[in-house]
Amino acid sequence: MNHYLFKYSIEKSKEYFINKRVSSVAVYSPSSFKIEFSNSKYGLYINLSSQNSFLFPTSRSLDVQKISDAVFLVFLKKKLPSLTLNKIEHRGLERVASFIFEDRRGSISNSFRFIIEMMDRHTNAVFSSENLEIIQAYKHTNSYRQIMPHKKYEPPVLEMPDLLLEDTKKLLLRFRHNENILGLNGNLRALVKDDNSFLKFVSLVGETFSKKEFKLYLHNKNQVYPFALSNESVEVDEDFIFENFILKPKLNEFLNRKKNLENILTKRLKSLKKRYAKVQKELDSASNYDKYRIFAENLLANPNLDTLHKNSVTLSDVYTQQQITIQLNPDITIFDNAQKYFKKFKKAKKSQERIKKRIEETEDEIKFIEQLIFDIENAEDEKELDDIKDIMIKESIVKTGSSKPKQSSYKPYEHIKIEDFDAYIGKNAKGNDYITLKLANKNDLW
C-alpha cells in the first residue's frame, strides 16, 4: 500500500469514524478483518498480510466471515466492540497511524491505542494502553524492537525526509543527491525526473492533502493515488479499490491456502501409493505360502525316504501325481524338514493376512486423501477450508507445531484508574475470584 493511499484512507477514516462506537469486528482470514461502527454505513477494512497489507474505509462487505483462531483477532473481537474512536494520530506520509479508543463506563473512562504499521513485510498492529504499554500485538517482532505484552511500545524508526513535513528547499537538495524520500520510490521516482517535475509533485501532494479535495486515480495498472500523476492516470472509484485491493487479494490468499493444503495432501498421496506398491509386492511374494504346506505333507507321506545328507529330493506329489523337487536341509531328518516347512507355511500365511490388512488400510487412506483433495478443490470459502484443515490436523496430516502449551497473556480482569486509585474489574466469575483471592489485600475496598 503506497504512502499516499494510506494517507487518504486515514483522512477518510477521520471523516467517517471519529466519535463513532465500534459495533463489531468481522474477521475474514487469519490476517484480514473489518471494524464496523454504529450509525455509519462505512467500516474500516484492514489486512495485515505481508503480501497484501491494506487499510481502507469501505461501505461494502465481504460475504463470508471466518471463525478465527489467531490470538490477536480473537482479542480484537472481544475488546473493540463498545469502544468509541476519539482520535486518529498520523504524521506526514508515514504509514503508521494510532487510533485512540475510549472505554466509557458511566463517569469512568479509559483510553487505548490501536496502532497500525502498514509497512509491507513489516506490517503489524499493536493494541496498547494510553501510556503505550503493549496489551496485545499481531506480530511479536524479534528484531531491534520487541513487541511483547507488558513492554512499552516503541514506534519504528523512520529516517527518510517527508514531503509533507520537510522544507521544500531541503527536499530539493536531497532529491538532487538522489537520496531516499518518503513515498518517492519505484514508479514515482521514474516519473519525477528533474527539479521542475519534483517541485510540481511536492506542490501537488501538499495541495491535495491540505485542501482534502480527493479523487482516486489509477497509475501504471496497479497503483492508486488520490491525485492524477499524468494524462495517463485513469480516475477510479472506491468500488474499484474494493474489487482490486480487497476482494482480489482475499481471493488470492484463499486460493493460496487451497494450494498449500492440496500440496500437503498430494505429497501424502504419493507416499501412500509408493507404500501400496511395496506392500503389494510383499503380498505377491507371500501368496505362494500354500506350497510350503504341500512340501511338508509330501515329506510326511514318505517317512522312510532317505534324505540325510541330501540337499533336495524329487518325488511324486500326493495331490497331483506329478514330479516335484523339494529343497532340504541335509543335516536334519525328513520329519524335521517337514516341520520346518510347516512353520514357514504358518508364518507366510500369517504374514499374508497382515499384508492384506495393510493393503486394505492403505487403500482406505488413499480414498480418504483423494476425498480430501476433492473437497479442497471444491471448497468455496474459508470455513470449508478450516473444516478440512481441522480434519487434517486430527489425522496428523498437518503438524500444529510444538506440543508445549502456549503461555497466555490473557487476564480475567481489567485494570483502570479512578481518581489515582487502582481499580480491578473481573470479566467473569473466575476474574472476580482471582481479584479477591490473589490480588486483593485485606485493607482493599470491594
XYZ file of C-alpha atoms in Angstrom:
446
model
C 0.000 0.000 0.000
C 1.601 3.290 -1.083
C 2.035 6.213 1.324
C -0.477 8.484 -0.430
C -3.332 5.975 -0.480
C -2.621 5.247 3.187
C -2.800 8.992 3.961
C -6.071 9.200 2.001
C -7.513 6.262 3.974
C -6.579 7.915 7.271
C -8.182 11.225 6.244
C -11.362 9.409 5.200
C -11.338 7.409 8.444
C -11.265 10.678 10.395
C -14.246 11.870 8.379
C -16.263 8.661 8.801
C -15.403 7.215 12.216
C -14.426 9.880 14.770
C -16.808 9.803 17.782
C -18.373 6.591 16.464
C -18.700 3.496 18.631
C -17.421 0.121 17.421
C -20.321 -2.273 16.931
C -18.412 -5.398 15.868
C -15.274 -6.828 14.281
C -15.782 -9.098 11.265
C -12.885 -11.476 10.557
C -12.366 -12.750 7.007
C -8.998 -14.532 7.075
C -6.113 -15.110 9.502
C -4.872 -11.606 8.640
C -7.873 -9.573 7.432
C -10.807 -8.067 9.302
C -13.212 -5.148 9.259
C -14.107 -2.856 12.168
C -17.789 -1.919 11.988
C -19.092 1.298 13.596
C -22.565 2.160 14.878
C -24.500 4.749 12.849
C -22.088 4.507 9.919
C -22.501 2.761 6.594
C -18.695 2.552 6.408
C -16.360 0.146 8.141
C -12.564 0.085 8.332
C -11.097 -2.853 6.409
C -7.587 -3.917 7.467
C -5.351 -6.614 6.009
C -2.154 -7.329 7.946
C -0.762 -9.845 5.457
C 2.847 -9.135 4.436
C 1.955 -9.615 0.760
C -1.378 -7.768 0.754
C -1.175 -5.209 3.576
C -4.017 -2.727 3.189
C -6.191 -0.296 5.144
C -9.292 1.320 3.664
C -12.720 2.579 4.787
C -15.446 0.884 2.762
C -19.215 0.574 2.783
C -19.087 -2.844 1.145
C -18.920 -6.157 2.967
C -17.257 -9.453 2.252
C -19.691 -12.354 2.207
C -18.098 -14.972 4.414
C -16.692 -14.448 7.878
C -14.125 -16.769 9.432
C -14.070 -18.211 12.934
C -10.513 -17.106 13.654
C -8.062 -18.854 15.949
C -5.493 -16.051 15.603
C -4.932 -14.749 19.138
C -4.821 -11.093 18.091
C -8.043 -11.230 16.068
C -9.856 -13.106 18.835
C -8.670 -10.371 21.199
C -9.946 -7.578 18.903
C -13.363 -9.215 18.547
C -13.717 -9.126 22.331
C -12.006 -5.820 23.107
C -13.047 -3.317 20.415
C -16.879 -3.567 20.450
C -18.453 -0.764 22.543
C -15.250 1.340 22.442
C -15.538 4.831 20.902
C -12.963 6.155 18.433
C -11.975 9.590 19.751
C -8.968 10.475 17.639
C -6.616 9.303 14.884
C -2.997 10.378 15.069
C -0.991 10.337 11.855
C 2.153 12.191 10.874
C 3.021 13.311 7.332
C 3.243 10.473 4.830
C 4.240 7.799 7.338
C 2.340 4.527 7.105
C 1.962 4.345 10.868
C -1.260 5.570 12.467
C -2.633 5.452 16.006
C -6.391 5.016 16.542
C -7.282 6.204 20.038
C -10.324 4.466 21.500
C -12.132 5.326 24.715
C -13.866 2.889 27.044
C -16.659 4.830 28.725
C -18.458 3.321 31.724
C -20.574 5.975 33.352
C -18.237 8.568 34.836
C -15.208 6.297 34.338
C -13.245 6.252 31.090
C -10.025 4.621 29.882
C -8.179 5.160 26.631
C -6.473 2.587 24.429
C -4.324 2.879 21.326
C -4.755 0.680 18.287
C -1.570 1.232 16.257
C -1.333 0.186 12.609
C 2.078 -0.132 10.945
C 1.363 -0.659 7.233
C 4.939 -1.280 6.074
C 4.802 -4.172 3.597
C 6.593 -7.217 5.070
C 6.977 -5.343 8.386
C 3.232 -4.682 8.622
C 1.932 -5.056 12.164
C -0.812 -3.993 14.546
C -0.456 -3.273 18.256
C -3.100 -2.679 20.925
C -1.775 -0.764 23.920
C -2.830 1.210 26.955
C -2.913 5.009 26.862
C 0.667 5.116 28.189
C 1.792 2.734 25.374
C 2.141 -0.419 27.464
C 1.507 -3.225 24.962
C -1.556 -5.341 25.700
C -1.596 -7.481 22.549
C 0.058 -7.486 19.113
C -0.456 -9.195 15.768
C 3.262 -9.997 15.397
C 5.764 -10.310 18.221
C 8.782 -8.991 16.344
C 12.200 -10.284 17.358
C 14.465 -7.610 15.897
C 15.554 -4.237 17.185
C 12.051 -3.939 18.640
C 10.417 -6.424 20.951
C 6.674 -6.078 20.540
C 5.552 -8.130 23.504
C 2.735 -7.764 26.052
C 3.626 -5.607 29.077
C 6.535 -3.943 27.266
C 6.429 -0.306 26.197
C 5.602 0.236 22.539
C 8.435 1.778 20.540
C 7.482 3.148 17.102
C 9.586 2.128 14.087
C 12.489 4.407 13.232
C 11.740 6.333 10.015
C 14.711 8.422 8.968
C 13.701 9.454 5.445
C 12.581 13.058 4.810
C 8.840 13.547 4.428
C 7.307 15.512 1.517
C 4.608 16.947 3.783
C 6.899 17.895 6.675
C 10.281 18.905 5.248
C 11.228 22.312 3.872
C 10.931 22.339 0.052
C 14.483 23.646 -0.475
C 15.954 20.902 1.680
C 13.813 18.335 -0.120
C 15.098 19.564 -3.479
C 18.716 19.215 -2.333
C 18.040 15.665 -1.173
C 16.327 14.926 -4.475
C 19.343 16.210 -6.416
C 21.616 13.960 -4.375
C 19.332 11.032 -5.190
C 18.536 10.449 -1.512
C 15.555 8.384 -0.448
C 12.457 10.465 0.230
C 9.426 9.011 1.986
C 6.885 7.866 -0.582
C 9.036 8.733 -3.592
C 10.205 5.412 -4.936
C 9.630 2.895 -7.698
C 7.285 4.171 -10.398
C 7.118 7.649 -8.888
C 10.881 8.092 -8.918
C 10.950 7.183 -12.604
C 8.162 9.678 -13.309
C 9.675 12.582 -11.331
C 12.927 13.009 -13.275
C 14.086 16.627 -12.856
C 13.918 19.570 -10.436
C 10.885 21.102 -12.096
C 8.805 17.919 -12.087
C 9.857 17.245 -8.487
C 8.721 20.682 -7.303
C 5.418 20.269 -9.151
C 4.953 16.888 -7.489
C 5.679 18.273 -3.996
C 3.183 21.065 -4.648
C 0.565 18.576 -5.906
C 0.883 16.364 -2.832
C 0.820 19.283 -0.401
C -2.179 20.937 -2.042
C -4.142 17.674 -2.246
C -3.860 16.914 1.447
C -4.205 20.487 2.673
C -7.419 21.055 0.715
C -8.588 17.432 1.154
C -10.072 17.515 -2.322
C -9.511 13.897 -3.271
C -10.081 11.953 -6.451
C -8.682 8.475 -6.900
C -6.563 7.753 -9.972
C -5.054 4.519 -11.246
C -1.489 4.775 -12.481
C 0.612 2.029 -14.098
C -2.159 -0.581 -13.741
C -1.653 -1.344 -10.035
C -1.024 1.906 -8.139
C -3.850 4.179 -6.956
C -3.185 7.733 -5.763
C -5.621 10.427 -4.516
C -4.421 12.734 -7.321
C -3.613 12.493 -11.034
C 0.061 11.984 -11.830
C -0.193 12.389 -15.593
C -2.590 12.338 -18.517
C -2.289 8.553 -18.470
C -3.839 8.338 -14.982
C -7.384 6.921 -15.007
C -9.972 8.041 -12.458
C -11.415 5.200 -10.390
C -13.914 4.945 -7.543
C -13.990 3.179 -4.194
C -15.687 0.157 -5.763
C -12.588 -0.294 -7.903
C -10.457 -0.226 -4.741
C -12.708 -2.797 -3.089
C -12.682 -5.152 -6.059
C -8.943 -4.960 -6.778
C -7.306 -4.359 -3.405
C -9.669 -6.142 -1.028
C -11.625 -8.849 -2.849
C -8.888 -9.889 -5.278
C -6.119 -10.277 -2.644
C -8.548 -12.125 -0.386
C -9.355 -14.493 -3.248
C -5.634 -14.955 -3.915
C -4.999 -15.705 -0.239
C -7.861 -18.202 -0.305
C -6.501 -19.874 -3.461
C -3.012 -19.996 -1.937
C -4.411 -21.664 1.174
C -6.184 -24.203 -1.026
C -2.992 -24.853 -2.975
C -0.878 -25.271 0.165
C -3.296 -27.781 1.700
C -3.626 -29.576 -1.622
C 0.182 -29.822 -1.923
C 0.396 -31.410 1.541
C -2.257 -33.962 0.602
C -0.735 -34.659 -2.824
C 2.610 -35.391 -1.182
C 0.883 -37.704 1.284
C -0.996 -39.420 -1.541
C 2.232 -40.015 -3.470
C 3.801 -41.577 -0.369
C 0.756 -43.815 0.151
C 0.837 -45.043 -3.442
C 4.528 -45.918 -3.042
C 3.693 -47.821 0.118
C 0.820 -49.582 -1.649
C 3.119 -50.791 -4.470
C 5.671 -52.034 -1.942
C 3.102 -53.905 0.152
C 1.519 -55.370 -2.981
C 4.932 -56.750 -3.911
C 5.228 -58.281 -0.439
C 1.800 -59.842 -0.896
C 2.791 -61.375 -4.226
C 5.843 -62.845 -2.542
C 3.807 -64.253 0.348
C 0.935 -65.525 -1.775
C 2.726 -68.847 -2.540
C 2.645 -69.848 1.113
C 0.498 -72.959 0.325
C 3.440 -74.618 -1.436
C 5.206 -74.959 1.936
C 2.288 -76.978 3.299
C 2.381 -79.221 0.183
C 6.147 -79.777 0.625
C 5.650 -80.704 4.302
C 2.769 -83.113 3.654
C 4.669 -84.812 0.812
C 7.675 -85.337 3.068
C 5.496 -86.785 5.828
C 3.825 -89.050 3.238
C 7.238 -90.610 2.585
C 8.640 -91.175 6.112
C 11.070 -93.923 5.030
C 12.683 -91.800 2.321
C 16.413 -91.398 2.861
C 17.096 -87.667 2.874
C 20.121 -87.482 5.115
C 22.989 -85.500 3.597
C 20.838 -84.623 0.614
C 20.150 -81.039 -0.483
C 16.916 -81.943 -2.293
C 14.609 -84.790 -3.118
C 12.317 -85.457 -6.127
C 9.125 -87.394 -5.594
C 5.549 -87.797 -6.846
C 3.130 -85.176 -5.459
C 0.427 -86.922 -3.398
C -2.150 -84.449 -4.789
C -1.268 -84.104 -8.491
C 0.868 -87.245 -9.026
C 3.356 -85.010 -10.804
C 7.068 -84.935 -10.006
C 8.124 -82.178 -7.608
C 11.542 -81.244 -6.233
C 11.784 -80.210 -2.591
C 14.810 -78.371 -1.178
C 16.116 -79.899 2.070
C 18.432 -79.183 4.952
C 20.873 -82.084 4.632
C 21.794 -82.041 8.339
C 18.331 -82.843 9.718
C 15.805 -85.680 9.350
C 12.935 -85.814 6.888
C 10.499 -85.196 9.769
C 12.391 -82.081 10.890
C 12.456 -80.824 7.282
C 8.674 -81.317 7.135
C 8.237 -79.395 10.412
C 10.420 -76.626 9.039
C 8.120 -76.298 6.007
C 5.012 -76.294 8.247
C 6.493 -73.401 10.225
C 7.242 -71.497 7.004
C 3.662 -72.190 5.871
C 2.143 -70.795 9.082
C 4.457 -67.789 9.079
C 3.762 -66.985 5.417
C 0.015 -67.439 5.911
C 0.041 -65.123 8.916
C 2.222 -62.622 7.014
C -0.203 -62.656 4.095
C -3.117 -61.857 6.395
C -1.149 -58.986 7.915
C -0.125 -57.711 4.467
C -3.719 -57.917 3.224
C -4.804 -55.852 6.214
C -2.097 -53.257 5.438
C -3.262 -53.142 1.829
C -6.875 -52.569 2.917
C -5.787 -49.835 5.336
C -3.623 -48.202 2.655
C -6.467 -48.360 0.119
C -8.837 -46.744 2.649
C -6.305 -43.996 3.403
C -5.753 -43.339 -0.303
C -9.514 -42.978 -0.812
C -9.683 -40.704 2.244
C -6.856 -38.453 0.971
C -8.370 -38.360 -2.519
C -11.700 -37.302 -0.984
C -9.980 -34.504 0.979
C -8.265 -33.285 -2.216
C -11.645 -33.299 -3.954
C -13.182 -31.355 -1.050
C -10.383 -28.769 -1.173
C -10.755 -28.324 -4.931
C -14.473 -27.659 -4.444
C -14.214 -25.540 -1.252
C -15.803 -22.125 -1.755
C -14.992 -20.293 1.465
C -12.599 -20.060 4.388
C -14.864 -22.034 6.720
C -14.850 -25.063 4.435
C -11.044 -24.905 4.270
C -10.857 -24.580 8.055
C -13.059 -27.674 8.459
C -10.806 -29.648 6.109
C -7.668 -28.412 7.885
C -9.170 -29.453 11.245
C -9.615 -32.969 9.850
C -6.030 -32.947 8.562
C -4.763 -31.873 11.995
C -6.855 -34.540 13.717
C -5.467 -37.197 11.369
C -1.894 -35.884 11.910
C -1.566 -34.913 8.242
C -0.796 -31.323 9.276
C 1.515 -30.613 12.177
C 0.400 -27.939 14.615
C 3.876 -27.127 15.911
C 5.154 -27.523 19.433
C 3.166 -29.704 21.785
C 4.119 -27.438 24.667
C 1.162 -25.333 25.860
C 1.451 -21.658 24.990
C 1.589 -19.173 27.820
C -1.414 -16.924 27.508
C -1.223 -13.198 28.171
C -4.967 -13.119 28.834
C -6.043 -11.687 32.173
C -9.531 -12.422 33.584
C -9.830 -8.821 34.822
C -9.436 -5.208 33.677
C -7.264 -2.623 35.386
C -8.439 1.019 35.366
C -7.718 4.200 37.309
C -10.353 6.013 39.415
C -9.040 9.282 40.859
C -5.479 7.889 41.041
C -6.681 4.678 42.710
C -6.087 1.285 41.049
C -9.381 -0.462 40.311
C -9.737 -4.059 39.137
C -12.909 -5.326 37.455
C -13.435 -9.044 36.909
C -14.522 -10.003 33.395
C -16.403 -13.012 34.782
C -16.831 -15.079 37.967
C -13.341 -16.516 37.558
C -11.953 -12.976 37.252
C -13.770 -11.865 40.414
C -12.367 -14.863 42.329
C -8.858 -14.104 41.048
C -9.092 -10.461 42.202
C -10.498 -11.425 45.605
C -8.191 -14.350 46.365
C -4.967 -13.432 44.525
C -4.718 -9.660 44.061
C -6.636 -8.080 46.906
C -5.249 -7.256 50.339
C -7.361 -7.264 53.488
C -7.444 -3.448 53.545
C -8.636 -3.081 49.925
C -12.170 -1.942 49.194
C -14.608 -4.240 47.333
